[in-house]
Amino acid sequence: MSTLLLLTSALQPSVEVLPGLSLLGHNVKILPAEGSALLEAPDSDLLLVDGRQDLAHARDLCRLIRTTGTDVPVLLIVTEGGLAVVSHDWGMDDVVLHTCGPAELEARIKLAIGRLAALREAADPEAHVIRSGEVVVDDATYTAKVGGRPLDLTFKEFELLKFLAQHPGRVFSRQQLLQEVWGYDYFGGTRTVDVHVRRLRAKLGSENETLIGTVRNVGYRFVLPTKSSEGPGSAASDARIVSPRVDETV
C-alpha cells in the first residue's frame, strides 16, 4: 500500500476523477492543483495530476513539481483527447487515461515507484538493506538475519518479514498483507497469513518471536524492542502478553 497525492481542482471525490483508484488499497490524499499546495504537502510515494479539464495548467504544474527538486514519480491523468497532445518535456513520468481500469492503474503505479526505487538503490549501495532492530533483510540477495544468525526462509516468508520490517510499529490487517505480499490475484483466504506468521515466528526463535506482534481483531505489526527489552516492563515482554499465538482466534 502506497501513499498517493492527487492534485485536482475538481469538486469531486477521487472516485470521479480516476474511478479505478477507488478499487485499489492505496492511501490517497487530495490537494488543490496549485503550486502553493506543494509547500505543505505530506510525504508521498507518487503524485497524480488531474489534467482532464485544464491540460495547460496540468502541464505547468508538472513542470513546477520538477523545479522543486523532488524525485517522486508524477502520473498525469488525461482524457483521450489530451493523450494526443502530451509531450515528453512536460515533466511527468507517465500518462494515464482517466478511464483506465484498476489493473492497468496499479501496474503503472508500481512501475513508476519501482523505477524510482531502482535509481535510489543504484545511488546508495545500502538502499536495498532493511534494518529494524536485530533484523537485517537484504532485498538484493534475498537473505535475512536476526542477531547475526541467518534465517532459512521460503520466498513468501522472506517477503512477509521484509514488508513488516519496512514498516515497524504499523499495524496491517490480514487482507492488507495478502494484497502486499501475495498480490491482488491471490485467491487464498486470510488464514494463509496466519500460517506464514506462525512459521516465521518459529524460525525467528523463541527469543525473537515477539518481533511480530498480534493486534487483536486487527492483524500484525513488527515490534521494535527497546533497549530495556529484557526487563519485565519492556516492549518485548508487553508484546508477549498482548500478542497471542497466531493459531488462536484473533
CSV table of N, CA and C in Angstrom, one decimal, residues 122-213:
chain,number,residue,atom,x,y,z
A,122,ALA,N,20.7,2.3,-6.9
A,122,ALA,CA,21.9,2.4,-7.7
A,122,ALA,C,22.8,3.5,-7.1
A,123,ALA,N,22.2,4.6,-6.5
A,123,ALA,CA,22.9,5.7,-6.0
A,123,ALA,C,23.4,5.3,-4.5
A,124,ASP,N,22.7,4.4,-3.9
A,124,ASP,CA,23.1,4.1,-2.5
A,124,ASP,C,23.2,2.5,-2.4
A,125,PRO,N,24.4,2.0,-2.3
A,125,PRO,CA,24.6,0.5,-2.2
A,125,PRO,C,23.8,-0.1,-1.1
A,126,GLU,N,23.5,0.6,0.0
A,126,GLU,CA,22.9,0.1,1.2
A,126,GLU,C,21.4,0.3,1.1
A,127,ALA,N,20.9,0.8,0.0
A,127,ALA,CA,19.4,1.1,-0.1
A,127,ALA,C,18.6,-0.1,-0.1
A,128,HIS,N,19.1,-1.3,-0.5
A,128,HIS,CA,18.3,-2.5,-0.5
A,128,HIS,C,18.4,-3.3,0.8
A,129,VAL,N,19.1,-2.7,1.8
A,129,VAL,CA,19.3,-3.4,3.1
A,129,VAL,C,18.3,-2.7,4.1
A,130,ILE,N,17.4,-3.5,4.7
A,130,ILE,CA,16.4,-3.0,5.6
A,130,ILE,C,16.9,-3.5,7.0
A,131,ARG,N,17.1,-2.5,7.9
A,131,ARG,CA,17.5,-2.8,9.3
A,131,ARG,C,16.4,-2.4,10.2
A,132,SER,N,15.9,-3.3,11.0
A,132,SER,CA,14.9,-3.0,12.1
A,132,SER,C,15.3,-3.7,13.3
A,133,GLY,N,15.9,-3.0,14.2
A,133,GLY,CA,16.4,-3.7,15.4
A,133,GLY,C,17.5,-4.7,15.1
A,134,GLU,N,17.3,-5.9,15.5
A,134,GLU,CA,18.2,-7.0,15.3
A,134,GLU,C,18.0,-7.7,13.9
A,135,VAL,N,17.0,-7.3,13.2
A,135,VAL,CA,16.6,-7.9,12.0
A,135,VAL,C,17.3,-7.2,10.8
A,136,VAL,N,18.0,-7.9,10.0
A,136,VAL,CA,18.6,-7.3,8.8
A,136,VAL,C,18.1,-8.1,7.5
A,137,VAL,N,17.5,-7.4,6.6
A,137,VAL,CA,16.9,-8.0,5.4
A,137,VAL,C,17.6,-7.4,4.2
A,138,ASP,N,18.2,-8.2,3.4
A,138,ASP,CA,18.9,-7.8,2.2
A,138,ASP,C,18.0,-8.1,1.0
A,139,ASP,N,17.4,-7.1,0.4
A,139,ASP,CA,16.5,-7.3,-0.7
A,139,ASP,C,17.2,-7.7,-2.0
A,140,ALA,N,18.5,-7.5,-2.1
A,140,ALA,CA,19.2,-7.8,-3.3
A,140,ALA,C,19.6,-9.3,-3.3
A,141,THR,N,20.0,-9.8,-2.2
A,141,THR,CA,20.5,-11.2,-2.1
A,141,THR,C,19.4,-12.2,-1.5
A,142,TYR,N,18.3,-11.6,-1.2
A,142,TYR,CA,17.2,-12.4,-0.6
A,142,TYR,C,17.6,-13.2,0.6
A,143,THR,N,18.4,-12.5,1.5
A,143,THR,CA,18.8,-13.1,2.7
A,143,THR,C,18.3,-12.3,3.9
A,144,ALA,N,18.1,-12.9,5.0
A,144,ALA,CA,17.7,-12.3,6.3
A,144,ALA,C,18.4,-12.8,7.5
A,145,LYS,N,18.7,-12.0,8.4
A,145,LYS,CA,19.4,-12.4,9.6
A,145,LYS,C,18.7,-11.7,10.8
A,146,VAL,N,18.8,-12.4,12.0
A,146,VAL,CA,18.3,-11.8,13.2
A,146,VAL,C,19.4,-12.0,14.2
A,147,GLY,N,19.9,-10.9,14.8
A,147,GLY,CA,21.1,-11.0,15.7
A,147,GLY,C,22.3,-11.6,15.1
A,148,GLY,N,22.5,-11.5,13.8
A,148,GLY,CA,23.6,-12.0,13.1
A,148,GLY,C,23.4,-13.5,12.6
A,149,ARG,N,22.3,-14.1,13.0
A,149,ARG,CA,22.0,-15.5,12.7
A,149,ARG,C,21.2,-15.6,11.4
A,150,PRO,N,21.7,-16.3,10.3
A,150,PRO,CA,20.9,-16.4,9.1
A,150,PRO,C,19.6,-17.1,9.3
A,151,LEU,N,18.6,-16.7,8.6
A,151,LEU,CA,17.3,-17.3,8.7
A,151,LEU,C,17.0,-18.1,7.4
A,152,ASP,N,16.6,-19.3,7.5
A,152,ASP,CA,16.3,-20.1,6.3
A,152,ASP,C,14.8,-20.0,6.0
A,153,LEU,N,14.5,-19.0,5.1
A,153,LEU,CA,13.1,-18.6,4.9
A,153,LEU,C,12.7,-19.0,3.5
A,154,THR,N,11.4,-19.4,3.3
A,154,THR,CA,10.8,-19.5,2.0
A,154,THR,C,10.6,-18.1,1.4
A,155,PHE,N,10.3,-18.1,0.1
A,155,PHE,CA,10.2,-16.8,-0.6
A,155,PHE,C,9.1,-16.0,0.1
A,156,LYS,N,7.9,-16.5,0.4
A,156,LYS,CA,6.8,-15.8,0.9
A,156,LYS,C,7.1,-15.4,2.4
A,157,GLU,N,7.8,-16.2,3.1
A,157,GLU,CA,8.2,-15.9,4.5
A,157,GLU,C,9.2,-14.7,4.4
A,158,PHE,N,10.1,-14.7,3.5
A,158,PHE,CA,11.0,-13.6,3.3
A,158,PHE,C,10.3,-12.3,3.0
A,159,GLU,N,9.4,-12.4,2.0
A,159,GLU,CA,8.6,-11.2,1.6
A,159,GLU,C,7.8,-10.7,2.7
A,160,LEU,N,7.2,-11.5,3.5
A,160,LEU,CA,6.4,-11.1,4.7
A,160,LEU,C,7.3,-10.4,5.7
A,161,LEU,N,8.4,-11.0,6.0
A,161,LEU,CA,9.3,-10.4,7.0
A,161,LEU,C,9.8,-9.0,6.5
A,162,LYS,N,10.2,-9.0,5.2
A,162,LYS,CA,10.7,-7.7,4.6
A,162,LYS,C,9.6,-6.6,4.7
A,163,PHE,N,8.4,-7.0,4.4
A,163,PHE,CA,7.3,-6.0,4.3
A,163,PHE,C,7.1,-5.4,5.7
A,164,LEU,N,7.0,-6.3,6.7
A,164,LEU,CA,6.7,-5.9,8.1
A,164,LEU,C,7.9,-5.1,8.6
A,165,ALA,N,9.1,-5.5,8.3
A,165,ALA,CA,10.3,-4.8,8.8
A,165,ALA,C,10.4,-3.4,8.2
A,166,GLN,N,9.9,-3.2,7.0
A,166,GLN,CA,9.9,-1.9,6.3
A,166,GLN,C,9.0,-0.9,7.0
A,167,HIS,N,8.0,-1.4,7.8
A,167,HIS,CA,7.0,-0.5,8.4
A,167,HIS,C,6.9,-0.9,9.9
A,168,PRO,N,8.0,-0.7,10.7
A,168,PRO,CA,8.0,-1.1,12.1
A,168,PRO,C,6.9,-0.3,12.9
A,169,GLY,N,6.2,-1.0,13.7
A,169,GLY,CA,5.1,-0.3,14.5
A,169,GLY,C,3.8,-0.2,13.8
A,170,ARG,N,3.7,-0.3,12.5
A,170,ARG,CA,2.5,-0.1,11.8
A,170,ARG,C,1.7,-1.4,11.7
A,171,VAL,N,0.4,-1.3,12.0
A,171,VAL,CA,-0.4,-2.5,12.0
A,171,VAL,C,-1.1,-2.7,10.6
A,172,PHE,N,-1.0,-4.0,10.2
A,172,PHE,CA,-1.6,-4.3,8.9
A,172,PHE,C,-2.6,-5.4,9.1
A,173,SER,N,-3.8,-5.3,8.5
A,173,SER,CA,-4.8,-6.4,8.5
A,173,SER,C,-4.3,-7.5,7.7
A,174,ARG,N,-4.9,-8.7,7.9
A,174,ARG,CA,-4.6,-9.9,7.1
A,174,ARG,C,-4.8,-9.6,5.6
A,175,GLN,N,-5.9,-8.9,5.3
A,175,GLN,CA,-6.3,-8.6,3.9
A,175,GLN,C,-5.2,-7.7,3.3
A,176,GLN,N,-4.7,-6.7,4.0
A,176,GLN,CA,-3.7,-5.8,3.5
A,176,GLN,C,-2.4,-6.6,3.2
A,177,LEU,N,-2.0,-7.5,4.1
A,177,LEU,CA,-0.8,-8.3,3.9
A,177,LEU,C,-1.0,-9.3,2.7
A,178,LEU,N,-2.2,-9.8,2.5
A,178,LEU,CA,-2.4,-10.6,1.4
A,178,LEU,C,-2.2,-9.8,0.1
A,179,GLN,N,-2.7,-8.6,0.1
A,179,GLN,CA,-2.5,-7.8,-1.1
A,179,GLN,C,-1.1,-7.4,-1.4
A,180,GLU,N,-0.4,-7.0,-0.3
A,180,GLU,CA,1.0,-6.5,-0.4
A,180,GLU,C,2.0,-7.7,-0.7
A,181,VAL,N,1.8,-8.8,-0.1
A,181,VAL,CA,2.8,-9.9,-0.1
A,181,VAL,C,2.4,-10.9,-1.2
A,182,TRP,N,1.2,-11.3,-1.2
A,182,TRP,CA,0.7,-12.3,-2.2
A,182,TRP,C,0.2,-11.8,-3.5
A,183,GLY,N,-0.3,-10.5,-3.5
A,183,GLY,CA,-0.7,-9.9,-4.7
A,183,GLY,C,-2.2,-9.9,-4.8
A,184,TYR,N,-2.7,-9.0,-5.7
A,184,TYR,CA,-4.2,-8.9,-5.8
A,184,TYR,C,-4.8,-10.1,-6.5
A,185,ASP,N,-4.0,-10.9,-7.2
A,185,ASP,CA,-4.6,-12.0,-8.0
A,185,ASP,C,-4.6,-13.3,-7.1
A,186,TYR,N,-4.2,-13.2,-5.9
A,186,TYR,CA,-4.2,-14.4,-5.0
A,186,TYR,C,-5.6,-14.7,-4.5
A,187,PHE,N,-6.1,-15.9,-4.6
A,187,PHE,CA,-7.4,-16.2,-4.2
A,187,PHE,C,-7.6,-17.0,-2.9
A,188,GLY,N,-6.4,-17.2,-2.2
A,188,GLY,CA,-6.5,-17.9,-1.0
A,188,GLY,C,-7.1,-17.1,0.1
A,189,GLY,N,-7.4,-17.7,1.3
A,189,GLY,CA,-8.0,-17.0,2.4
A,189,GLY,C,-7.0,-16.3,3.2
A,190,THR,N,-7.4,-15.5,4.1
A,190,THR,CA,-6.5,-14.7,5.0
A,190,THR,C,-5.8,-15.6,6.0
A,191,ARG,N,-6.3,-16.9,6.2
A,191,ARG,CA,-5.7,-17.8,7.1
A,191,ARG,C,-4.3,-18.1,6.6
A,192,THR,N,-4.0,-17.9,5.3
A,192,THR,CA,-2.7,-18.1,4.8
A,192,THR,C,-1.7,-17.2,5.5
A,193,VAL,N,-2.1,-16.0,5.9
A,193,VAL,CA,-1.2,-15.1,6.6
A,193,VAL,C,-0.9,-15.6,8.0
A,194,ASP,N,-1.9,-16.2,8.7
A,194,ASP,CA,-1.6,-16.7,10.0
A,194,ASP,C,-0.6,-17.9,9.9
A,195,VAL,N,-0.8,-18.7,8.9
A,195,VAL,CA,0.1,-19.9,8.8
A,195,VAL,C,1.6,-19.4,8.6
A,196,HIS,N,1.8,-18.4,7.7
A,196,HIS,CA,3.1,-17.9,7.4
A,196,HIS,C,3.7,-17.2,8.6
A,197,VAL,N,2.9,-16.4,9.4
A,197,VAL,CA,3.3,-15.7,10.6
A,197,VAL,C,3.8,-16.8,11.6
A,198,ARG,N,3.0,-17.8,11.8
A,198,ARG,CA,3.4,-18.9,12.7
A,198,ARG,C,4.8,-19.5,12.4
A,199,ARG,N,4.9,-19.8,11.1
A,199,ARG,CA,6.2,-20.4,10.6
A,199,ARG,C,7.4,-19.4,10.8
A,200,LEU,N,7.1,-18.1,10.5
A,200,LEU,CA,8.1,-17.1,10.6
A,200,LEU,C,8.6,-16.9,12.0
A,201,ARG,N,7.6,-16.9,12.9
A,201,ARG,CA,7.9,-16.8,14.3
A,201,ARG,C,8.8,-17.9,14.8
A,202,ALA,N,8.4,-19.1,14.4
A,202,ALA,CA,9.2,-20.3,14.8
A,202,ALA,C,10.7,-20.2,14.3
A,203,LYS,N,10.9,-19.7,13.1
A,203,LYS,CA,12.2,-19.6,12.6
A,203,LYS,C,13.0,-18.4,13.2
A,204,LEU,N,12.3,-17.4,13.7
A,204,LEU,CA,12.9,-16.3,14.4
A,204,LEU,C,13.4,-16.8,15.8
A,205,GLY,N,12.8,-17.8,16.3
A,205,GLY,CA,13.2,-18.4,17.6
A,205,GLY,C,12.4,-17.8,18.7
A,206,SER,N,12.4,-18.5,19.8
A,206,SER,CA,11.6,-18.1,21.0
A,206,SER,C,12.0,-16.7,21.5
A,207,GLU,N,13.3,-16.4,21.4
A,207,GLU,CA,13.7,-15.2,21.9
A,207,GLU,C,13.4,-14.0,21.0
A,208,ASN,N,13.0,-14.2,19.8
A,208,ASN,CA,12.7,-13.2,18.9
A,208,ASN,C,11.3,-13.2,18.3
A,209,GLU,N,10.5,-14.2,18.6
A,209,GLU,CA,9.2,-14.4,18.0
A,209,GLU,C,8.3,-13.2,18.3
A,210,THR,N,8.5,-12.5,19.4
A,210,THR,CA,7.6,-11.4,19.7
A,210,THR,C,7.9,-10.1,18.8
A,211,LEU,N,8.9,-10.2,17.9
A,211,LEU,CA,9.2,-9.2,17.0
A,211,LEU,C,7.9,-9.0,16.1
A,212,ILE,N,7.2,-10.0,15.8
A,212,ILE,CA,6.0,-10.0,15.1
A,212,ILE,C,4.8,-10.0,16.1
A,213,GLY,N,4.2,-8.9,16.3
A,213,GLY,CA,3.2,-8.8,17.3
A,213,GLY,C,1.8,-8.9,16.7
